[in-house]
Structures are given as structure tokens and as C-alpha cells.
XYZ file of C-alpha atoms in Angstrom:
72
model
C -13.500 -14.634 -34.870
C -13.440 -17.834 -32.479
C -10.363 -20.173 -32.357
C -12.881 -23.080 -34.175
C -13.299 -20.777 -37.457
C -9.812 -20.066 -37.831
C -8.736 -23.292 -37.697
C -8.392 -24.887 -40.933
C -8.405 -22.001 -42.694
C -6.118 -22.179 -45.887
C -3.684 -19.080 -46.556
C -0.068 -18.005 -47.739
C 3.226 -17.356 -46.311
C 3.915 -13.679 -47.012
C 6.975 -13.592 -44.626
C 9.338 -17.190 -44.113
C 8.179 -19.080 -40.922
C 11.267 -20.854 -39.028
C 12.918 -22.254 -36.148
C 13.555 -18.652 -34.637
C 11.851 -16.631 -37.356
C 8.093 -15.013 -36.401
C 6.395 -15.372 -40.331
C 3.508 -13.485 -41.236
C 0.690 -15.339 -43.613
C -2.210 -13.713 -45.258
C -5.819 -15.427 -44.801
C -9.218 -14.465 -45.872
C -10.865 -13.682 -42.962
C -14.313 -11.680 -42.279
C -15.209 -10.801 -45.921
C -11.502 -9.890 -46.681
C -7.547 -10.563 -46.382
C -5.609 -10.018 -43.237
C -1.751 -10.440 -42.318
C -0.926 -12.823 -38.704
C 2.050 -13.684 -37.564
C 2.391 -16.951 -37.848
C 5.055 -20.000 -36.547
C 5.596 -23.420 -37.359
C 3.288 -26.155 -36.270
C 6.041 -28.563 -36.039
C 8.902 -26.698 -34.317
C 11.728 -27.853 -36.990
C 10.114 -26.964 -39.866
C 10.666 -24.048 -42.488
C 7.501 -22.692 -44.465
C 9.121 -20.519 -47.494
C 7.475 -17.036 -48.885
C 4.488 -18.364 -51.564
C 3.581 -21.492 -49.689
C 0.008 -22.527 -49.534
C -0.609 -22.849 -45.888
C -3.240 -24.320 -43.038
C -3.824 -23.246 -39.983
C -3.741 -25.955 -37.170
C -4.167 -23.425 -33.524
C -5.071 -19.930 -33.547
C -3.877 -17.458 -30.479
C -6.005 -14.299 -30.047
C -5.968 -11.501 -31.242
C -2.911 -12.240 -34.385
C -1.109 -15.140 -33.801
C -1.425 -18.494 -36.169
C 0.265 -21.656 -36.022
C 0.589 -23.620 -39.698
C 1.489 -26.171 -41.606
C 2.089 -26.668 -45.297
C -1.123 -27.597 -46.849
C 0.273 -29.888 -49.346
C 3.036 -32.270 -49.413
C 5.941 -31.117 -51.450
């Protein structure tokens, strides 16, 4: 999967992102669901477990950076 097809993608914290915290978010990728770690894309903010994410940079192979795809 190429860094363009990832991005954008919407998904959903399964593990707390955070200022010193590596979170994990599940996103339907390649005809199913797969886990990435995943960190803030603004490096103050906290993404709680259940929030409806987007991806903003991908790093290859498992790595996602997100932010909150709605405002709260």
C-alpha cells in the first residue's frame, strides 16, 4: 500500500495515542482490518480509545500519524 492511499483513510483508536504514548488504531486496509501504531499528528494532543480517527502521514511498513476526524 503506497503512502497516497493511506492517507486519509478514516479508522479507530484501539490503544490511547499521547505525548509519550505509541497508540495503535485499526483501519480497513486491503479488503480487511489491520492494527498500526499510530502517534499524534499534533505533538500535544491526546486521541482516547473509541475515537474516530484520520490519517494525515503514513511511515512504512506500520506506522500512522492521526488526527481526530471530527471536532469534539
Amino acid at each position: 500500500m503506497d503512502d497516497a492511499s493511506m492517507v486519509g483513510l478514516m479508522g479507530r483508536v484501539t490503544g490511547t495515542i499521547g505525548p509519550g504514548l505509541v497508540g495503535e488504531v485499526i483501519l480497513r486496509v486491503r479488503g480487511g482490518a489491520e492494527h498500526f501504531l499510530a502517534y499524534p499528528a499534533t505533538a500535544t494532543d491526546r486521541i482516547e480509545r473509541g475515537t474516530v480517527v484520520m490519517v494525515v502521514e503514513y511511515l512504512p511498513p506500520r506506522t500512522v500519524y492521526v488526527q481526530s476526524a471530527y471536532d469534539s
